[in-house]
Amino acid sequence: MAKSTGELTGVYIREHTKKKERNKKKKKQTEVVLLGSILPVLLFILWEFLSRQGVFPAYQLPAPSAVFSAILDMAATGALWEHISITVYRVFAGFLFGTIAAVLLGSLVGFYQKAEHIFDPIIQAFRSIPSLAWVPLFILWMGIGESSKITMIAVGVFFPVYLNLVSGILGVDRKLIEVGKMYKLTPLQQVRRIILPASLPSFFVGVRSGLGLGWMFVVAAELMGASQGLGYLLVLGQNTLSPETIIASIILFAFIGKSTDWLLKILEARSLYWQDRFAKT
Amino acid sequence: MSLTLRNVSRTFAGASAVRNISLSVQPGEIVGLLGTSGCGKSTILRAISGLDDGYEGEIEINGNTAKEVHDTTGFIFQEPRLLPWLTVLDNVIFGLKGEHADKQKRAKEYIADVGLEGKEKLYPRQLSGGMAQRVAIARALVTSPEILLLDEPFSALDAFTKMQLQDLLLDVWKTYQSTVVLVTHDIDEATYLCDRIVILRGQPGEIDREITLTEQRPRKRGSEELARYKADILESLNLDRARSIT
């Protein structure tokens, strides 16, 4: 009886300390968010102030309040969501195809030296072509619709993911491979139990920079010819001489791009919890 | 269980590393390969393990002379070489086959044997060097290898941890009666642990002489007998002369 009460208090205390730790963690997180917002908030205030003072002419740099009211106007008509969702869809689809292609080819090249000899030279050659140079060709082949845009984004995403995955696989510590050999792992087991987890950090570096490039390329694709999307808003703003639309689009790009990268970062931290790093997320 | 090397030689890119090594190890014996760096100690050990199959000559393990990794050998490297994405428990389980529950039970026993009970859920980054090497020892022992190969396993540790782990090695050796081949450049370690010390010299390395230690275990570190062996070994390594040359 006495023992069980002791255990119960033990459990209670543990729960309690856990809660305390969680609270501490939350506190730290809010602190990080607060610190990070100091500069943007100050910048916005300064910008608003200077705009009202008439330092920036409104036809060149409208005040943040004007930009936000432009965003709110679009939100009210529902146009904003259509622009955002079509752009996010393009980035996501291109990112998905580009990553899948990169994983397939990258694994092949990483694991089989013959495949490396066959594929790597031509991939390296293609890499040195600035990806935007493909745009006219893709439009010629696939028209101005979604497929040419998504293909373009996929091409942009492909290279960083591919390159980082290959270098991750080729860079797996020989010493760990030897541990696998000592336990007589089959080649497939070597891949699954040692090479894949060991190359995961490098893969994530590739995926994150691939996503960044995806966002860059969606702008290019939508500038070329689109009737919807955040990139189209840039063209629209230029043609209708409304800088607030352009700035609204830029801000939305920054915000959504950062959010997707943040999601990937969380995924990365979850998968790489075992890493011994200076910066802990 | 037996281990025999016959005329084993190894050349790397034309340069001979070891030449004509013949050695026979008795079951349950602890044999130390001792020599200055570059004399091919680790090369011999890697050939025995099967990690290196580019040698000439013959290595016979239980009558099997195939140049491959044998199920009956375990290897403890100079570094722990733990897989950083696995916990202590999963690292120890790594080389085991069979039912998961059995594997876990067995691994836990060995983790307790090396004195790491309660640390099963930690990741390698949370371990000190000595703890990590203990995990590596548990991982090598858990498959019950008949032959245990150790490549300077304690050389990266501080003096106290080193002594602790040497005693740990003797404990598990007593319990499991494995045959041990230990590569070391630490003469004190060799005299404390080994039944027989094989001294390698030269480049390419050749067996210079063998010393059999009859001293009963537990031996006393720093005892007169061990000191005498040490003096003997130092003399045959001829380090004094080497120093006067440089």
XYZ file of C-alpha atoms in Angstrom:
527
model
C 0.000 0.000 0.000
C 2.700 2.383 1.097
C 4.674 1.446 -1.945
C 1.865 2.145 -4.337
C 1.216 5.572 -2.858
C 4.922 6.228 -3.209
C 4.751 5.243 -6.832
C 1.717 7.402 -7.350
C 3.422 10.447 -5.915
C 6.414 9.553 -8.069
C 4.206 9.542 -11.137
C 2.563 12.753 -10.054
C 5.876 14.492 -9.549
C 7.119 13.281 -12.902
C 3.980 14.575 -14.609
C 4.402 17.810 -12.791
C 8.011 18.316 -13.842
C 7.078 17.360 -17.383
C 4.440 20.051 -17.399
C 6.923 22.525 -16.037
C 9.393 21.610 -18.742
C 6.722 21.976 -21.392
C 5.815 25.390 -20.073
C 9.452 26.386 -20.124
C 9.749 25.224 -23.716
C 6.671 27.195 -24.717
C 8.021 30.274 -23.024
C 11.242 29.928 -24.943
C 9.389 29.496 -28.217
C 7.331 32.640 -27.723
C 10.524 34.469 -26.851
C 12.084 33.330 -30.124
C 9.020 34.456 -32.076
C 9.006 37.814 -30.306
C 12.706 38.398 -30.957
C 12.236 37.513 -34.604
C 9.377 39.959 -35.062
C 11.118 43.006 -33.602
C 12.832 44.081 -36.824
C 9.911 43.452 -39.243
C 7.516 45.334 -36.962
C 9.899 48.281 -36.598
C 10.415 48.312 -40.345
C 6.690 48.401 -40.987
C 6.187 51.252 -38.513
C 9.014 53.272 -40.045
C 7.715 52.599 -43.547
C 4.174 53.635 -42.619
C 5.452 56.764 -40.906
C 7.664 57.826 -43.806
C 4.873 57.128 -46.312
C 2.473 59.320 -44.368
C 5.064 62.053 -44.202
C 5.157 61.869 -47.989
C 8.828 60.820 -48.164
C 7.881 57.975 -50.528
C 5.459 58.955 -53.268
C 2.403 56.702 -53.115
C 2.592 55.789 -56.819
C 6.020 54.281 -56.196
C 5.941 52.903 -52.676
C 2.502 52.883 -51.080
C 2.170 52.701 -47.309
C 1.888 49.271 -45.694
C -1.684 50.075 -44.723
C -2.492 50.561 -48.427
C -0.809 47.253 -49.264
C -2.749 45.416 -46.588
C -6.017 46.956 -47.632
C -5.239 45.766 -51.185
C -4.751 42.265 -49.817
C -7.970 42.525 -47.800
C -9.879 43.724 -50.856
C -8.716 40.705 -52.814
C -9.578 38.462 -49.903
C -13.066 39.937 -49.760
C -13.767 39.131 -53.415
C -12.300 35.660 -52.964
C -9.744 36.307 -55.722
C -6.899 36.122 -53.225
C -7.557 32.485 -52.346
C -7.702 31.518 -55.990
C -4.351 33.187 -56.671
C -2.752 31.626 -53.623
C -4.160 28.141 -54.135
C -3.177 27.925 -57.806
C 0.368 29.073 -57.029
C 0.722 26.700 -54.087
C -0.664 23.904 -56.242
C 1.918 24.580 -58.967
C 4.804 24.689 -56.515
C 3.606 21.579 -54.724
C 3.088 19.541 -57.893
C 6.408 20.621 -59.381
C 8.165 19.998 -56.097
C 6.658 16.533 -55.845
C 7.597 15.467 -59.375
C 11.044 17.003 -59.155
C 11.756 15.320 -55.815
C 10.482 11.926 -56.958
C 12.599 12.042 -60.110
C 15.610 13.171 -58.091
C 15.187 10.403 -55.511
C 14.874 7.705 -58.176
C 17.817 8.869 -60.268
C 19.856 9.937 -57.274
C 19.549 6.557 -55.563
C 20.436 4.766 -58.768
C 23.512 6.920 -59.330
C 24.501 6.787 -55.664
C 24.272 3.022 -55.330
C 25.514 1.769 -58.692
C 28.777 3.007 -60.020
C 27.774 1.988 -63.549
C 24.667 4.155 -63.300
C 26.879 6.990 -62.107
C 29.086 6.618 -65.170
C 26.052 6.536 -67.454
C 23.847 9.256 -65.971
C 26.042 11.645 -64.074
C 27.868 13.310 -67.006
C 24.658 14.147 -68.833
C 22.934 15.340 -65.665
C 25.897 17.571 -64.876
C 25.759 18.927 -68.437
C 22.059 19.708 -68.115
C 22.690 21.334 -64.784
C 24.935 23.931 -66.340
C 22.049 25.134 -68.504
C 20.306 27.984 -66.672
C 16.934 26.424 -65.966
C 15.020 29.482 -67.155
C 16.395 28.831 -70.620
C 14.014 25.894 -70.831
C 10.930 28.072 -70.562
C 10.400 28.859 -74.249
C 10.937 25.223 -75.165
C 8.484 23.964 -72.568
C 5.877 26.480 -73.668
C 6.434 25.405 -77.262
C 6.032 21.753 -76.326
C 3.290 21.895 -73.762
C 1.553 25.148 -74.413
C 1.026 27.851 -71.870
C -1.089 25.694 -69.514
C -0.266 24.047 -66.192
C 1.967 21.261 -67.483
C 4.681 23.572 -68.807
C 4.745 25.506 -65.521
C 4.856 22.417 -63.366
C 7.567 20.858 -65.515
C 9.631 23.978 -65.131
C 9.318 24.001 -61.382
C 10.108 20.277 -61.308
C 13.310 20.909 -63.270
C 14.298 23.586 -60.803
C 13.609 21.356 -57.816
C 15.299 18.323 -59.321
C 18.916 19.486 -59.295
C 19.500 20.463 -55.678
C 17.677 17.367 -54.436
C 19.562 15.101 -56.823
C 22.985 16.575 -56.130
C 22.601 16.530 -52.358
C 21.183 13.026 -52.298
C 24.022 11.659 -54.424
C 26.676 13.374 -52.373
C 24.923 12.157 -49.217
C 24.955 8.570 -50.388
C 28.534 8.709 -51.654
C 29.609 10.400 -48.448
C 28.339 7.738 -46.049
C 31.094 6.919 -43.587
C 33.028 3.846 -44.700
C 33.422 2.965 -41.050
C 29.676 2.504 -40.622
C 29.497 0.437 -43.804
C 32.150 -1.822 -42.282
C 29.993 -2.323 -39.212
C 27.258 -3.554 -41.552
C 29.729 -5.846 -43.288
C 30.819 -7.297 -39.972
C 27.194 -8.319 -39.402
C 26.890 -9.710 -42.915
C 24.111 -7.402 -44.080
C 22.924 -7.996 -47.630
C 23.338 -5.050 -50.030
C 19.645 -4.242 -49.653
C 19.908 -4.271 -45.865
C 23.000 -2.068 -46.111
C 20.955 0.456 -48.059
C 17.963 0.377 -45.757
C 19.696 0.180 -42.415
C 22.821 2.256 -42.960
C 23.018 4.208 -46.211
C 19.512 5.703 -46.218
C 19.494 6.972 -42.641
C 23.052 8.206 -42.985
C 22.283 10.210 -46.124
C 19.052 11.651 -44.747
C 20.606 14.906 -43.441
C 22.075 15.699 -46.823
C 18.790 14.776 -48.515
C 16.955 17.307 -46.351
C 19.422 20.027 -47.298
C 18.590 19.262 -50.923
C 14.852 19.188 -50.377
C 14.844 22.508 -48.579
C 16.910 24.299 -51.171
C 14.816 22.562 -53.849
C 11.670 24.015 -52.366
C 13.267 27.454 -52.332
C 14.085 27.103 -56.012
C 10.531 25.884 -56.628
C 9.221 29.184 -55.308
C 11.660 31.076 -57.481
C 10.613 29.175 -60.562
C 6.905 29.560 -59.993
C 7.401 33.318 -60.218
C 9.248 32.918 -63.495
C 6.617 30.549 -64.857
C 3.747 32.811 -63.877
C 5.462 35.918 -65.210
C 5.744 34.213 -68.593
C 2.076 33.695 -69.029
C -0.660 33.030 -66.545
C -4.116 34.341 -65.830
C -4.010 33.494 -62.161
C -1.499 33.119 -59.396
C 0.695 35.319 -57.233
C 3.180 35.760 -60.074
C 0.347 36.944 -62.301
C -0.452 39.590 -59.675
C 3.051 40.994 -60.228
C 2.361 41.418 -63.946
C -1.096 42.781 -63.226
C 0.287 45.348 -60.799
C 2.883 46.440 -63.321
C 0.327 46.810 -66.120
C -2.257 48.612 -64.043
C 0.335 50.836 -62.363
C -0.642 49.678 -58.885
C 2.486 49.123 -56.822
C 0.381 47.985 -53.859
C -0.622 44.846 -55.806
C 3.019 44.095 -56.574
C 4.098 44.592 -52.988
C 1.128 42.590 -51.751
C 2.216 39.737 -53.993
C 5.817 39.979 -52.794
C 4.734 39.905 -49.171
C 2.497 36.908 -49.808
C 5.348 35.105 -51.544
C 7.618 35.787 -48.595
C 5.030 34.654 -46.096
C 3.928 31.450 -47.854
C 7.454 30.513 -48.920
C 8.684 30.922 -45.382
C 5.768 28.850 -44.043
C 6.461 25.921 -46.358
C 10.135 26.006 -45.449
C 9.155 26.074 -41.801
C 7.024 22.946 -42.301
C 9.971 21.183 -43.902
C 12.201 22.333 -41.083
C 9.863 20.739 -38.549
C 9.842 17.530 -40.546
C 13.628 17.660 -40.725
C 14.008 18.178 -37.007
C 11.654 15.261 -36.347
C 13.526 12.895 -38.642
C 16.988 13.994 -37.578
C 16.452 14.179 -33.809
C 19.493 11.922 -33.447
C 21.914 14.381 -34.950
C 24.590 15.844 -32.741
C 24.382 19.457 -33.745
C 25.255 22.772 -32.262
C 21.879 24.295 -33.055
C 19.020 22.314 -31.598
C 15.577 22.961 -33.011
C 36.956 -23.409 -32.593
C 40.374 -22.545 -33.886
C 42.177 -19.763 -35.662
C 45.244 -20.313 -37.783
C 47.137 -17.970 -40.073
C 49.477 -19.460 -42.660
C 51.941 -17.273 -44.515
C 49.644 -14.295 -44.638
C 51.018 -11.341 -46.600
C 49.367 -8.148 -47.709
C 50.525 -5.532 -50.163
C 48.888 -2.166 -50.693
C 49.516 -0.646 -54.133
C 52.818 -2.446 -54.513
C 54.076 -1.693 -51.014
C 54.218 -4.693 -48.752
C 52.532 -4.090 -45.385
C 52.961 -7.442 -43.679
C 54.904 -10.503 -44.795
C 54.645 -14.180 -44.009
C 52.636 -14.060 -40.843
C 51.963 -17.508 -39.434
C 50.153 -17.766 -36.171
C 47.965 -20.249 -34.426
C 45.619 -19.191 -31.658
C 44.270 -21.653 -29.102
C 40.590 -21.625 -28.131
C 39.997 -19.268 -25.244
C 43.409 -17.674 -25.560
C 44.012 -13.921 -25.459
C 46.677 -13.058 -27.984
C 48.047 -9.557 -28.303
C 49.570 -8.181 -31.487
C 52.009 -5.548 -30.361
C 54.167 -3.245 -32.388
C 54.924 0.337 -33.259
C 52.592 2.094 -35.670
C 52.833 1.126 -39.304
C 54.007 -2.417 -38.709
C 50.765 -3.941 -39.964
C 48.966 -4.962 -36.771
C 45.597 -3.702 -37.914
C 46.163 -5.105 -41.385
C 46.445 -8.584 -39.916
C 43.330 -8.100 -37.821
C 41.311 -6.872 -40.778
C 42.430 -9.892 -42.773
C 41.284 -12.223 -39.983
C 37.927 -10.439 -39.776
C 37.312 -10.830 -43.494
C 36.750 -7.092 -43.935
C 39.879 -7.150 -46.071
C 40.057 -10.017 -48.540
C 43.031 -8.817 -50.546
C 45.647 -10.773 -48.623
C 47.740 -13.724 -49.754
C 48.090 -16.876 -47.722
C 45.497 -18.690 -45.742
C 43.418 -17.881 -42.696
C 41.547 -20.792 -41.237
C 38.654 -20.273 -38.870
C 37.032 -23.505 -37.696
C 38.413 -25.303 -40.724
C 36.949 -22.700 -43.082
C 39.422 -20.797 -45.207
C 36.949 -18.652 -47.176
C 38.015 -15.023 -47.491
C 34.826 -13.573 -46.047
C 33.325 -12.335 -42.803
C 32.557 -15.321 -40.594
C 29.509 -15.537 -38.367
C 31.689 -16.569 -35.484
C 33.802 -13.416 -35.338
C 33.057 -10.152 -33.624
C 35.007 -6.944 -34.161
C 35.512 -4.041 -31.800
C 36.942 -1.043 -33.587
C 39.156 1.692 -32.303
C 36.168 4.050 -32.360
C 32.735 2.968 -31.108
C 31.202 3.258 -34.595
C 27.672 3.367 -33.260
C 24.884 4.235 -35.652
C 23.903 7.732 -34.516
C 20.232 7.346 -35.457
C 19.718 4.312 -33.227
C 19.353 4.209 -29.463
C 21.795 2.291 -27.297
C 19.398 -0.656 -27.270
C 18.886 -0.674 -31.038
C 22.599 -0.343 -31.628
C 23.219 -3.455 -29.556
C 20.363 -5.269 -31.317
C 21.793 -4.245 -34.699
C 23.607 -7.476 -35.529
C 21.085 -9.869 -33.989
C 18.640 -11.945 -35.953
C 15.371 -13.501 -34.841
C 12.275 -12.533 -32.873
C 12.166 -8.949 -31.741
C 11.280 -9.728 -28.134
C 14.129 -12.232 -27.837
C 16.571 -9.798 -29.356
C 15.534 -7.094 -26.932
C 15.867 -9.344 -23.924
C 19.285 -10.524 -24.992
C 20.512 -7.029 -25.791
C 19.338 -5.768 -22.412
C 21.330 -8.469 -20.647
C 24.499 -7.454 -22.424
C 23.873 -3.767 -21.827
C 23.632 -4.611 -18.138
C 26.842 -6.648 -18.437
C 28.763 -3.627 -19.633
C 27.251 -1.536 -16.838
C 24.871 0.612 -18.857
C 21.580 -0.491 -17.353
C 18.943 2.230 -17.665
C 20.746 3.934 -20.563
C 19.003 1.878 -23.253
C 17.016 4.769 -24.650
C 19.867 7.239 -25.012
C 21.280 8.192 -28.395
C 25.000 8.011 -29.145
C 25.334 11.806 -29.042
C 24.284 11.671 -25.384
C 27.042 9.236 -24.412
C 30.581 9.882 -23.203
C 33.445 8.234 -25.072
C 33.764 5.478 -22.507
C 30.032 4.771 -22.494
C 29.943 4.655 -26.288
C 32.797 2.151 -26.326
C 30.931 0.035 -23.767
C 27.956 -0.027 -26.109
C 30.281 -1.096 -28.913
C 31.573 -3.896 -26.703
C 28.023 -5.005 -25.917
C 27.173 -4.925 -29.615
C 30.144 -7.117 -30.462
C 29.457 -9.569 -27.647
C 25.716 -9.945 -28.054
C 26.095 -12.234 -31.062
C 28.274 -14.535 -28.899
C 31.277 -14.489 -31.199
C 33.734 -17.307 -30.660
C 36.528 -15.079 -31.842
C 36.672 -11.504 -30.688
C 38.905 -9.152 -32.652
C 39.862 -5.865 -31.028
C 41.645 -3.090 -32.873
C 43.193 -0.793 -30.252
C 39.780 -0.677 -28.601
C 40.742 1.478 -25.636
C 43.385 3.722 -27.140
C 41.112 6.755 -27.404
C 40.005 6.623 -23.775
C 41.394 8.232 -20.666
C 43.550 6.129 -18.360
C 40.837 5.391 -15.799
C 38.130 4.424 -18.273
C 40.713 2.348 -20.076
C 41.513 0.315 -16.953
C 37.822 -0.142 -16.204
C 37.102 -1.421 -19.683
C 40.133 -3.725 -19.641
C 38.731 -5.340 -16.526
C 35.322 -5.464 -18.178
C 36.863 -7.265 -21.129
C 38.469 -9.806 -18.802
C 35.118 -10.324 -17.071
C 33.251 -11.068 -20.256
C 36.123 -13.199 -21.475
C 35.864 -15.242 -18.304
C 32.100 -15.625 -18.730
C 31.985 -16.400 -22.442
C 35.421 -17.949 -22.975
C 35.877 -16.366 -26.378
C 39.164 -16.400 -28.179
C 40.542 -12.878 -28.293
C 42.979 -11.253 -30.691
C 43.900 -7.803 -29.456
C 45.849 -5.263 -31.464
C 47.536 -2.721 -29.260
C 50.509 -0.406 -28.990
C 50.137 -0.141 -25.261
C 52.631 -2.464 -23.600
C 50.955 -2.233 -20.190
C 47.651 -3.215 -21.736
C 49.243 -6.174 -23.486
C 50.987 -7.477 -20.376
C 47.868 -7.011 -18.263
C 45.486 -8.784 -20.616
C 47.295 -11.280 -22.806
C 48.260 -14.924 -22.517
C 50.656 -14.461 -25.381
C 52.141 -11.361 -26.954
C 53.230 -11.431 -30.563
C 55.681 -8.667 -31.347
C 55.687 -7.352 -34.889
C 58.570 -5.368 -36.267
C 59.784 -3.782 -39.428
C 58.262 -2.549 -42.615
C 56.817 -4.771 -43.998
C 55.860 -6.151 -40.616
C 57.057 -9.586 -39.630
C 56.729 -11.537 -36.427
C 59.785 -10.701 -34.367
C 59.143 -12.871 -31.335
C 56.428 -14.301 -29.141
C 56.250 -13.987 -25.392
C 54.059 -16.296 -23.352
C 52.860 -14.866 -20.063
C 52.264 -17.469 -17.405
C 51.254 -14.956 -14.765
C 47.951 -15.915 -13.076
C 44.873 -13.677 -13.367
C 43.858 -11.388 -11.779
C 47.187 -9.748 -12.455
C 48.336 -6.751 -10.551
C 48.957 -3.637 -12.592
C 52.437 -2.393 -11.944
C 53.582 -5.654 -10.391
C 57.231 -6.602 -10.682
C 56.531 -9.485 -13.037
C 54.638 -7.331 -15.470
C 57.360 -4.696 -15.255
C 59.919 -7.328 -16.176
C 57.875 -8.335 -19.204
C 57.611 -4.704 -20.158
C 61.350 -4.195 -19.974
C 61.842 -7.290 -22.061
C 59.393 -6.092 -24.700
C 60.882 -2.608 -24.787
C 64.280 -4.128 -25.355
C 63.099 -6.218 -28.275
C 61.281 -3.267 -29.811
C 64.611 -1.517 -29.608
C 63.042 1.862 -29.120
C 66.140 3.376 -27.547
C 68.131 2.911 -30.674
C 65.309 4.324 -32.764
C 65.398 7.447 -30.651
C 69.133 7.906 -30.950
C 68.841 7.756 -34.736
C 66.237 10.483 -34.997
